[in-house]
Coordinates of C-alpha atoms in Angstrom, one line a residue:
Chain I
X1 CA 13.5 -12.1 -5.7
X2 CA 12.6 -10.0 -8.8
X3 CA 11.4 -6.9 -8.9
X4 CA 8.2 -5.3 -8.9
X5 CA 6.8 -1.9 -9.0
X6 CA 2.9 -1.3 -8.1
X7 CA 1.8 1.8 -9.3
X8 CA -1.2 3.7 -8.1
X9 CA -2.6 7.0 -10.7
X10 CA -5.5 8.7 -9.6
X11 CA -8.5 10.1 -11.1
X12 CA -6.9 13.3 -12.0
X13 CA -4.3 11.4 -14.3
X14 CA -6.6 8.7 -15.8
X15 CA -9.7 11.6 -16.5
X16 CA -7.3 13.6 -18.6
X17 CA -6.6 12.1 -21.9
X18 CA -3.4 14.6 -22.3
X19 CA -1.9 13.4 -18.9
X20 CA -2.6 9.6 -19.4
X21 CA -0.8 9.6 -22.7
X22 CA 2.1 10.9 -21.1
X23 CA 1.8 8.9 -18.0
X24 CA 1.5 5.5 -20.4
X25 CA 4.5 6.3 -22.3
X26 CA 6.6 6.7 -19.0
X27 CA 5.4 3.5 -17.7
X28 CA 5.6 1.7 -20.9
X29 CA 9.3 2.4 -20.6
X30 CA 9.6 1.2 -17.2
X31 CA 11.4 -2.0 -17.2
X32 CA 10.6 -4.8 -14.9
X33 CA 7.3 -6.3 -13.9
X34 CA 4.8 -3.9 -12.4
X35 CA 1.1 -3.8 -11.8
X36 CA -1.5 -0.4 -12.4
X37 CA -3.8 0.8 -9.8
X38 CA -6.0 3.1 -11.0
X39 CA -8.9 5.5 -9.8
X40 CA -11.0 7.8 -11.6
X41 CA -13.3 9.7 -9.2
X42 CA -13.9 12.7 -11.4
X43 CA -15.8 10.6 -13.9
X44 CA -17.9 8.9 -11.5
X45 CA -18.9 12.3 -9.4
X46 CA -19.2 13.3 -13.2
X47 CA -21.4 10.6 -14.6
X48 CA -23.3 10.9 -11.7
X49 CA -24.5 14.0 -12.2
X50 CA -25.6 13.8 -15.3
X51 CA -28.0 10.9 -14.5
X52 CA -29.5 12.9 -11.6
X53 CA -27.9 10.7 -8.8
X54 CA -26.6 12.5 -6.0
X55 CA -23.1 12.6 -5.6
X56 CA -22.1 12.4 -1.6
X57 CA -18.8 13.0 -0.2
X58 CA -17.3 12.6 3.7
X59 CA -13.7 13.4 4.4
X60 CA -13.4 12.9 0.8
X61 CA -15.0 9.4 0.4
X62 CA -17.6 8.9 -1.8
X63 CA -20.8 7.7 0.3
X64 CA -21.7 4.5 -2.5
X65 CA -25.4 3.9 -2.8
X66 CA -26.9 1.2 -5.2
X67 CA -27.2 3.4 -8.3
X68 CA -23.7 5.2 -7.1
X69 CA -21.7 1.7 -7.2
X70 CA -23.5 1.2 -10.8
X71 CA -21.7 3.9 -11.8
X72 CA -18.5 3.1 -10.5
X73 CA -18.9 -0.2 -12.7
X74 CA -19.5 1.9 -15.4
X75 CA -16.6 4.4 -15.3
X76 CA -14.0 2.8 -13.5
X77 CA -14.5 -0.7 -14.6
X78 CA -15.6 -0.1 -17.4
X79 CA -14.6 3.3 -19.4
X80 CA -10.9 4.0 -17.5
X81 CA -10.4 0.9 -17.0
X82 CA -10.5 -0.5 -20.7
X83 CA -9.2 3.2 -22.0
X84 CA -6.1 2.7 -19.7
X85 CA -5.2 -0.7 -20.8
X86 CA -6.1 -0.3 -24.7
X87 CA -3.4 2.8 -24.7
X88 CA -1.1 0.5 -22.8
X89 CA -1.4 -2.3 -25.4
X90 CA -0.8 0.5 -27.8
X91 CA 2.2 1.3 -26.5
X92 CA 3.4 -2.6 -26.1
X93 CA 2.6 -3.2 -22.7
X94 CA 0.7 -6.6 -22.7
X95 CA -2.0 -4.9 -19.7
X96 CA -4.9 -7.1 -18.7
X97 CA -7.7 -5.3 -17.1
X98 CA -8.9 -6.4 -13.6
X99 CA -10.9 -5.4 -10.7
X100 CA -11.1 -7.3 -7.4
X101 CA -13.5 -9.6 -8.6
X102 CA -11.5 -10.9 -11.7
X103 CA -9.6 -14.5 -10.8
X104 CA -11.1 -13.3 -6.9
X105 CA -8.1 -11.1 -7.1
X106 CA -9.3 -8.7 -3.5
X107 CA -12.1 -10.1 -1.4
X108 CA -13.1 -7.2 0.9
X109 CA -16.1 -6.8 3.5
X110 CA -18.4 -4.3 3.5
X111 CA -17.8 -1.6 5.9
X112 CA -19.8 -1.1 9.0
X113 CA -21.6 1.6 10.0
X114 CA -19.3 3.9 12.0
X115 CA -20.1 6.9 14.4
X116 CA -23.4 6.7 12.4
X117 CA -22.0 7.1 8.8
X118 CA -23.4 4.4 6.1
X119 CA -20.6 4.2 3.2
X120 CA -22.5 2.1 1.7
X121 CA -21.1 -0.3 -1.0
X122 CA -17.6 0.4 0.4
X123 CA -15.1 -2.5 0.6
X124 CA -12.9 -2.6 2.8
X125 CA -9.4 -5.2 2.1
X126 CA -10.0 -8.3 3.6
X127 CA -6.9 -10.8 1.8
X128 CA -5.4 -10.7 -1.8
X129 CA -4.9 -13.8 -4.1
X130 CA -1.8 -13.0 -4.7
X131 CA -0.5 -16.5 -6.0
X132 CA -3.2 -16.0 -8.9
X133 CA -1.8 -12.2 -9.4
X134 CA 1.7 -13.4 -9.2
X135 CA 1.0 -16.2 -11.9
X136 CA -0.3 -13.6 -14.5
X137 CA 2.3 -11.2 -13.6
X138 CA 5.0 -14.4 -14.9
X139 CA 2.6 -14.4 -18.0
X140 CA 4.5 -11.4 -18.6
X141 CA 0.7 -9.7 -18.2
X142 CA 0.8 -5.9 -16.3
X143 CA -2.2 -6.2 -14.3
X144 CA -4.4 -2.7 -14.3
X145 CA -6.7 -2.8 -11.4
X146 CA -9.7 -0.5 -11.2
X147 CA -9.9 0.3 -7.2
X148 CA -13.1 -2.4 -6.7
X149 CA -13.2 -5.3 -4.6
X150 CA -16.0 -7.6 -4.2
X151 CA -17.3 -10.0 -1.2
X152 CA -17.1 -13.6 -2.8
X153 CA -21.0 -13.3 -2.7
X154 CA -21.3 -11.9 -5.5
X155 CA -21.4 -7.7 -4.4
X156 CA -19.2 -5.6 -6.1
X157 CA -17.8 -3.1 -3.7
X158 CA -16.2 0.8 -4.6
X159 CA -12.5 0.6 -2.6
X160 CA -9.8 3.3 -2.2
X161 CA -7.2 3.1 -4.9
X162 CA -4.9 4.1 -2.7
X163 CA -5.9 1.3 -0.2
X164 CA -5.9 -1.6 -3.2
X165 CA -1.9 -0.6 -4.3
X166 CA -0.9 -1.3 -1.2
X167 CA -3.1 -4.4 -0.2
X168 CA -1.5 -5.5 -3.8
X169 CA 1.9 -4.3 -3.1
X170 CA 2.0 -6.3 0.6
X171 CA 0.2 -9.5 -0.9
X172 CA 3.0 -9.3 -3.8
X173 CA 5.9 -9.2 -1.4
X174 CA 5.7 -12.9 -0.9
X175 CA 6.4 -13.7 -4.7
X176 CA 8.8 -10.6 -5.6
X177 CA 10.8 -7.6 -4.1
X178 CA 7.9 -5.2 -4.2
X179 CA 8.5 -0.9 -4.7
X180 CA 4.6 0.8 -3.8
X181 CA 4.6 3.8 -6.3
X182 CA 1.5 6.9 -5.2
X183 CA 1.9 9.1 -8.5
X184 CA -0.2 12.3 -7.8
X185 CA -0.1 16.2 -9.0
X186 CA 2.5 17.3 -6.9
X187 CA 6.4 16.1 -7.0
X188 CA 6.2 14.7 -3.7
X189 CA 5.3 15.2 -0.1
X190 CA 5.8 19.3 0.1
X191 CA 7.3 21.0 3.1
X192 CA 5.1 24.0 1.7
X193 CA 2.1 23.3 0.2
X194 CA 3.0 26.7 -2.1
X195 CA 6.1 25.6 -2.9
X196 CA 5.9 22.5 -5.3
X197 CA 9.7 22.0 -5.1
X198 CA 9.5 22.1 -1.6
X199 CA 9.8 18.1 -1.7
X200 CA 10.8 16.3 1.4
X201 CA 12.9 13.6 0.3
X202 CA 13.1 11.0 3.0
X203 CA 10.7 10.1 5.6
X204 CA 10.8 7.4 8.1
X205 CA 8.9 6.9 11.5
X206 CA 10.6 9.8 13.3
X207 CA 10.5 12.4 10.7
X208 CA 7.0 11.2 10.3
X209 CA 6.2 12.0 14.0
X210 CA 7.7 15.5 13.7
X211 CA 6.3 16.4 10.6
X212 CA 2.8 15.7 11.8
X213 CA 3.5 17.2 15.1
X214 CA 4.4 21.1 13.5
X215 CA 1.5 20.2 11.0
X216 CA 3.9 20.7 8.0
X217 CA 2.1 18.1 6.7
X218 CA -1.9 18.3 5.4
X219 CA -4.5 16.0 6.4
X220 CA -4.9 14.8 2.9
X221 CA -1.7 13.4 2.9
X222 CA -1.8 11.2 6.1
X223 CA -3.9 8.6 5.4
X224 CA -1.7 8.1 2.0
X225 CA 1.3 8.1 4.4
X226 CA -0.1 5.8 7.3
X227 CA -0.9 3.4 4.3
X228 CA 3.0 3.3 3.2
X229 CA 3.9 2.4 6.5
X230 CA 1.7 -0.4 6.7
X231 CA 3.1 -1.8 3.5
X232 CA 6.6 -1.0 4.5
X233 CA 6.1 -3.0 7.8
X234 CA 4.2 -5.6 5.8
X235 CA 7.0 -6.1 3.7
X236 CA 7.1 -3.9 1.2
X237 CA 10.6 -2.8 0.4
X238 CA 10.1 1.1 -0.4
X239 CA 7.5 2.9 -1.0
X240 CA 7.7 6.6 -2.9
X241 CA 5.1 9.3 -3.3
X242 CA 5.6 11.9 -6.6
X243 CA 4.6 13.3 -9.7
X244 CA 2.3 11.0 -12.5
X245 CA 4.2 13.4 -14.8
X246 CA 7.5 12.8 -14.1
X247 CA 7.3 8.6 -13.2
X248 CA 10.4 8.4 -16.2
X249 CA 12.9 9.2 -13.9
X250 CA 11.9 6.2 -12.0
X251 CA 13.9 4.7 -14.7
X252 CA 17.0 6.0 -13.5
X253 CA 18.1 4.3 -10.1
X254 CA 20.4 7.2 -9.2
X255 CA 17.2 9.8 -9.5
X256 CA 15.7 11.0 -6.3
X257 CA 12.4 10.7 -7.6
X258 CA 9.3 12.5 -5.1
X259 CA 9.2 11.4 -1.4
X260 CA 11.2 7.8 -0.4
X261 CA 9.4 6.4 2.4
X262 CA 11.3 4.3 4.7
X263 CA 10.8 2.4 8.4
Chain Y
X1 CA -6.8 -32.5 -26.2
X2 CA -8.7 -31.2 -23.3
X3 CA -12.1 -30.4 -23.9
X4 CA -13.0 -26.3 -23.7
X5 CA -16.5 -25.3 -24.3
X6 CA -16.8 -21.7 -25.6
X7 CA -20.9 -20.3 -24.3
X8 CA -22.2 -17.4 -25.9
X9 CA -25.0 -15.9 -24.0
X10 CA -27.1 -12.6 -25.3
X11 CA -28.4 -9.4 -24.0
X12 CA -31.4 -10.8 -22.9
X13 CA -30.0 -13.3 -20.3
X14 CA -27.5 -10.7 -19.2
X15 CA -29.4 -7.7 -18.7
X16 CA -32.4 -9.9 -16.4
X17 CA -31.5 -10.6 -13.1
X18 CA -33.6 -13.6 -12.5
X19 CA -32.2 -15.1 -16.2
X20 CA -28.5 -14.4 -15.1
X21 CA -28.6 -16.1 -11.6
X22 CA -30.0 -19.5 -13.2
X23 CA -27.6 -19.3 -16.0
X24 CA -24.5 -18.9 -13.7
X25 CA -25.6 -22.1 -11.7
X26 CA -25.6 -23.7 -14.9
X27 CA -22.7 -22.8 -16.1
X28 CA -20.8 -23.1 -13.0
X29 CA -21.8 -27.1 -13.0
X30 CA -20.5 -27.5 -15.7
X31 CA -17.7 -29.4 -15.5
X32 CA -14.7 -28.8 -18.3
X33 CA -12.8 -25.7 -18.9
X34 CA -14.7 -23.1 -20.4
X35 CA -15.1 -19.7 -21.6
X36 CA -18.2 -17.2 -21.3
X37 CA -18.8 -14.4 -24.2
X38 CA -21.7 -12.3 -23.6
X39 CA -23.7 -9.4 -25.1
X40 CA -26.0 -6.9 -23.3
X41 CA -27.2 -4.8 -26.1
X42 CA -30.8 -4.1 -24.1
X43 CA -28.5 -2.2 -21.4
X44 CA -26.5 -0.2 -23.7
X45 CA -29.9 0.9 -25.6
X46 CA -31.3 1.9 -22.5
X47 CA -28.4 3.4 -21.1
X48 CA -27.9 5.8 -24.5
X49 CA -31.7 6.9 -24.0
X50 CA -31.5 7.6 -20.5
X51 CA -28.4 9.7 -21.8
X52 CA -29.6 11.5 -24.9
X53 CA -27.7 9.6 -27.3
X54 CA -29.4 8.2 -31.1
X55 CA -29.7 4.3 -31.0
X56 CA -29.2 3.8 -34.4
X57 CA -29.7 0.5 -35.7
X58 CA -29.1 -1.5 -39.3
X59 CA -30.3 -5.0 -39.7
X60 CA -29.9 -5.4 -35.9
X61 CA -26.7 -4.1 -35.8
X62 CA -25.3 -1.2 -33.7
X63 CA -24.2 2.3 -35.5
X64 CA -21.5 2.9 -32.7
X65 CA -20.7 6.1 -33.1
X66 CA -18.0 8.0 -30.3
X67 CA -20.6 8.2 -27.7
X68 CA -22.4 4.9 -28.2
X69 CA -19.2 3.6 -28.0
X70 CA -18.4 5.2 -24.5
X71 CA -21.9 3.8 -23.6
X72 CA -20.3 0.3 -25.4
X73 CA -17.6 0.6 -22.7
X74 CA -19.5 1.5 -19.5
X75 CA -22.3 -0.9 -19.6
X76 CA -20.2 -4.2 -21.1
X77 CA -17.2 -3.5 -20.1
X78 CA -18.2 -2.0 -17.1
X79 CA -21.2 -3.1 -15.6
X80 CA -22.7 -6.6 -17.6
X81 CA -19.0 -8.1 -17.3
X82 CA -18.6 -7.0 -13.4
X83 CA -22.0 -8.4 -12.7
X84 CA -21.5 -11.6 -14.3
X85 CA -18.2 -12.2 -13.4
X86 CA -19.0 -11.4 -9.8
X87 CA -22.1 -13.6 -9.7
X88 CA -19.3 -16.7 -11.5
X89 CA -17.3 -16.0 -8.1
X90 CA -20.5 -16.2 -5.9
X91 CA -20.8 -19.8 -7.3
X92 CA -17.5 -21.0 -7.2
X93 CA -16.4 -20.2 -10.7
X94 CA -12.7 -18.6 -10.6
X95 CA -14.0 -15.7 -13.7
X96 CA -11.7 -13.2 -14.6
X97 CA -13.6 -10.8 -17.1
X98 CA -12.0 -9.6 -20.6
X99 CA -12.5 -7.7 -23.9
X100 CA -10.1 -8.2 -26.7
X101 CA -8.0 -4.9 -25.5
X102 CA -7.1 -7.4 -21.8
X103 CA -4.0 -9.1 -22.7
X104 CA -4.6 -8.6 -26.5
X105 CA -6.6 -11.2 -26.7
X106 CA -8.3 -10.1 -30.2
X107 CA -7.6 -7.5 -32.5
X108 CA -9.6 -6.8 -34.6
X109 CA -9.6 -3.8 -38.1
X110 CA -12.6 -1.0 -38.1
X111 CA -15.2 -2.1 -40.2
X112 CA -15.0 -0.3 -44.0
X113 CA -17.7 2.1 -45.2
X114 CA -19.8 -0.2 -47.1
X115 CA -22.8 0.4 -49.6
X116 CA -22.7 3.7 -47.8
X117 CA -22.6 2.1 -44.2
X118 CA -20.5 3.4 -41.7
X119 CA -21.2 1.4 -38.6
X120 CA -18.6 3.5 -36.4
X121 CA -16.5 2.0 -33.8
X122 CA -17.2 -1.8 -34.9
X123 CA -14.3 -4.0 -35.0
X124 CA -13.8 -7.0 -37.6
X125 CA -12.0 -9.4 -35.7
X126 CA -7.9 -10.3 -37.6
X127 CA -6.9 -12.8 -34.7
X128 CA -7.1 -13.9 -31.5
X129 CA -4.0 -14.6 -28.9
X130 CA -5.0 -18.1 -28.2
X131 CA -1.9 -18.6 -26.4
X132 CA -2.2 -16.3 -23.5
X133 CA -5.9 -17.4 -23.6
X134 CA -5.2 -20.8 -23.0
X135 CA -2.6 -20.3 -20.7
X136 CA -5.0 -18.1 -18.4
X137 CA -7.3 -21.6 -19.0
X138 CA -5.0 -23.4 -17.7
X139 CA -4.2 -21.1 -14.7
X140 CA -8.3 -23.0 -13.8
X141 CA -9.4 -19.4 -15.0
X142 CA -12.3 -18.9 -16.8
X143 CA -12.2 -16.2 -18.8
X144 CA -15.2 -13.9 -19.6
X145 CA -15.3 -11.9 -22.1
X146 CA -17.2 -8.5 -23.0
X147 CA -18.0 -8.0 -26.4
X148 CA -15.4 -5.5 -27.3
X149 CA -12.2 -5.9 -29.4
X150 CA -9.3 -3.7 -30.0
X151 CA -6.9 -2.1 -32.6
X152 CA -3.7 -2.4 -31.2
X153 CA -3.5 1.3 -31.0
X154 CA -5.6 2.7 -28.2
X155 CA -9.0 2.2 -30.3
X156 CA -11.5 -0.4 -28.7
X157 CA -14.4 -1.3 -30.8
X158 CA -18.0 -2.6 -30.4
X159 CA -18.1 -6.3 -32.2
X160 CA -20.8 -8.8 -32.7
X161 CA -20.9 -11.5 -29.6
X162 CA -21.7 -14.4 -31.9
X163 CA -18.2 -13.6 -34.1
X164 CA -16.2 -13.1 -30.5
X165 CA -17.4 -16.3 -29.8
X166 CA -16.7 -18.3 -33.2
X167 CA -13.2 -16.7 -33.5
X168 CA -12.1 -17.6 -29.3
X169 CA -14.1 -21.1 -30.4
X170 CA -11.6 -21.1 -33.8
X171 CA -8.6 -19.5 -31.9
X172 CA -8.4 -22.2 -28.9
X173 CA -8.9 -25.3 -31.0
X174 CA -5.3 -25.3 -31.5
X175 CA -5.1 -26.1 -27.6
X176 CA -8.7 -27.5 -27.4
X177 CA -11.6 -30.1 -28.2
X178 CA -13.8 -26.9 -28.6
X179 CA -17.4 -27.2 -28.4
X180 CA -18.9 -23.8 -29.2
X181 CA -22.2 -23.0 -27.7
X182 CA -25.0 -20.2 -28.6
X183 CA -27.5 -19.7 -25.8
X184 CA -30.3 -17.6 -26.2
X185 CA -34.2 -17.8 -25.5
X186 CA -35.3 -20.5 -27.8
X187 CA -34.8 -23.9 -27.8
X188 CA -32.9 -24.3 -30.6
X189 CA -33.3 -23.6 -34.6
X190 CA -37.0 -24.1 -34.3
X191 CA -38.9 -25.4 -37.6
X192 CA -41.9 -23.3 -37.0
X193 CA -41.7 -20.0 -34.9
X194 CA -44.9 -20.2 -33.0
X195 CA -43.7 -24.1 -31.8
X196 CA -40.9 -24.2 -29.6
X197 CA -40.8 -27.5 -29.2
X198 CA -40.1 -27.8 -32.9
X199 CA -36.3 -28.0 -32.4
X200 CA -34.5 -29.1 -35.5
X201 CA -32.0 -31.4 -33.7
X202 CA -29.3 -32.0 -36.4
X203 CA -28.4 -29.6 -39.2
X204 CA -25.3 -30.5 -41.6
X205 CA -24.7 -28.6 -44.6
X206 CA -27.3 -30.3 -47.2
X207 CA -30.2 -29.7 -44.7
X208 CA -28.8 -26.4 -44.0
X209 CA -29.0 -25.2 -48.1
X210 CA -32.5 -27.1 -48.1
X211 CA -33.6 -25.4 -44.8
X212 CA -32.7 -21.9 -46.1
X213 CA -34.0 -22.3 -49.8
X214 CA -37.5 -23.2 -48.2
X215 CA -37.3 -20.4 -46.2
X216 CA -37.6 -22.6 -42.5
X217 CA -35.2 -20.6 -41.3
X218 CA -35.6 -17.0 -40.2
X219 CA -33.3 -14.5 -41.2
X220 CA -32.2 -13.4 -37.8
X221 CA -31.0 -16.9 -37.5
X222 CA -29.0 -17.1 -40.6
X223 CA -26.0 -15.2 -39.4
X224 CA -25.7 -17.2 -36.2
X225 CA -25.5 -20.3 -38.7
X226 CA -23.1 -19.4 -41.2
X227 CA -20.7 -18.2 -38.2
X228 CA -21.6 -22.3 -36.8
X229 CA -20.1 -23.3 -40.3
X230 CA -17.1 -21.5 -40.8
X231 CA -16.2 -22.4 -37.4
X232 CA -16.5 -26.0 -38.0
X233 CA -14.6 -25.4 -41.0
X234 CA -11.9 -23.7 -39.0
X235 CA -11.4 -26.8 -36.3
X236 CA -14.2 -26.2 -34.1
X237 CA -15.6 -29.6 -33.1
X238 CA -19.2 -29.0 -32.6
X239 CA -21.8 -26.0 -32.6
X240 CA -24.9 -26.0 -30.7
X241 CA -27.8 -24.0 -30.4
X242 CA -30.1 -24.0 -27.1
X243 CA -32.0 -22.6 -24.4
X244 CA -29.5 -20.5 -22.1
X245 CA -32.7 -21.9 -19.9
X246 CA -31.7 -25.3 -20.3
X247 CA -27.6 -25.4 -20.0
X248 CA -27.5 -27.3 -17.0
X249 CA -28.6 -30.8 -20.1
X250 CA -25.0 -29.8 -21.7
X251 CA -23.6 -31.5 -18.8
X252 CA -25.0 -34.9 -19.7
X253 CA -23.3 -35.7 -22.6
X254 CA -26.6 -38.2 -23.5
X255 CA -29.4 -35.4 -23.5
X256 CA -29.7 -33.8 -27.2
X257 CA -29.9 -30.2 -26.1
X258 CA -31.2 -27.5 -28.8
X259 CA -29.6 -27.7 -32.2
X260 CA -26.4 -29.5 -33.1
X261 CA -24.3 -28.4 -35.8
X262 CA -22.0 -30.6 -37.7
X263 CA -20.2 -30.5 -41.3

């Protein structure tokens, strides 16, 4: 099977125009098929505010009202999502901009209320067209996903970006030898949060255990880690977490590149 | 050659709910491969009010300036091409929405400074890449496209809906029997204004000089017709003029439906 690498940026890279130069130009240079996952939640929160709509948060995900999900379209669809791929054409990467909606590419359901909290227009991953995907990714197209799903129906749902790379990387793994790539600030999965070198460079499910057990790692990193293992035992070959800034060396197969995540 | 028809529908069928739900059952019955360019000028007009930002207009065309072009991006991009595209899905249609930037699908050059008019961030289109186009056509996709193009160097641009249509009409009739379609509120090119029943059902290129030199046709409408013509000229098998009301007559191939356009 060929090879392909699903990358997931968030917000933070995609919001700055300095760090989504740089991050282009690496992953222009990466050669073999791949697919984008973006997010851009500083936009949206920003947006928000200044049409007066109140921006609500619980364990970090955004409660989506109506005029909320309008500006998700807006921002993510629309102003990262088009920014991203018209740099990536720019640097001669042939990107086709997509959320799940376009060619029914992630159906999702709407998540239920839970322990009385109303996400509102939240999706949450039910199945990925991946033969569609697969067929624009042998177009020699790099699909660029803005993290929305929608219900067949015709609702447009906000969905974790995190969440859509690996639904994509796991529905993918039929056609090609998938790699899941979480580029974030840090290098990697730090042993010290004050210590940004302090990457740990393997994990699998017993290390796993053990580092959540002495709490070396922080909550904000589980659910990102639970999600890798359910794309490594969904047939995802590897997964690795590390720096937007530094994806280049991804280039180089002898690099230890941020955190490998194994079974 | 297969037969593609290329619909052009305008802000005004866009931006209303009610107008947009009977045009996608329409257009979803209709059975050929087929494109979908829209507009959705009302939105981004009300959008740059409800954000502070000049709508500056010259002979009904946009002054995009940076912000207006952001606004450009969020509401066409973003929200008209999600809604549509999702509401395609809802009804069966396999849509994946576009601007010119998504696979670089057309390029276009920033308008020059003219007569002392700069119009900003409006792209004159250079060419379109029929190829991928019609290879995503015959993936039974249906592409829908925003009415943005791009530079080829990180620059998207604002561009007339009418021209994206004509050049994708001009573009695919290399692959195509293309049948290029405006919808919009009338019923065609109407003889007198305050009739609209008054369709003039043929216009060739002697009725078209006579119907301009005795002024029968409005200005607004002129532009729309010269585009008709030089697509025509370019390969395009037929133009017509209609009632976005009305599409679902375009399936019978008897029914003369608004205004048809020949050589």
């Amino acid at each position: 099977m060929e090879d392909l690498k699903v990358f997931k940026i968030g917000g933070k890279v995609v919001d700055d125009p300095d760090s989504l130069r740089a991050f282009v130009k690496d992953f222009a240079a990466v050669k073999c098929k791949k697919i984008l996952v973006h997010g851009g939640g500083k936009s949206v929160t920003e947006m928000s505010q200044r049409l007066g709509i109140e921006v609500k948060m619980i364990q970090g995900r955004r409660i989506t009202d109506g005029p909320t999900l309008e500006v998700v379209k807006m921002m993510l669809a629309g102003v990262a999502n088009k920014n991203v791929v018209s740099l990536l054409q720019a640097n001669g990467v042939n990107a086709i901009g997509m959320t799940g909606a376009d060619g029914d590419a992630i159906l999702a359901n709407r998540r239920p209320v839970k322990n009385g909290i109303d996400y509102g227009y939240v999706g949450d991953v039910e199945r990925v067209s991946a033969h569609t995907i697969s067929k624009l990714i042998n177009l020699n197209l790099v699909p660029v996903f803005a993290a929305m799903t929608h219900d067949g129906q015709g609702q447009l749902f906000n969905t974790n970006a995190d969440t859509i790379a690996s639904s994509l990387a796991v529905g993918l793994s039929v056609y090609f030898a998938v790699e899941l790539i979480y580029c974030f600030e840090l290098n990697g999965v730090l042993r010290s949060i004050e210590d940004p070198q302090s990457v740990i460079q393997l994990i699998n499910s017993n290390i796993y255990t053990a580092l959540k057990e002495d709490k070396t790692i922080n909550e904000g990193m589980i659910p990102k880690i639970d999600n890798a293992f359910d794309a490594l035992n969904a047939g995802v070959r590897a997964v690795r977490i590390g720096s937007a800034a530094r994806i280049g060396d991804l280039t180089r197969e002898d690099m230890n590149f941020g955190t490998k995540i194994v079974l």
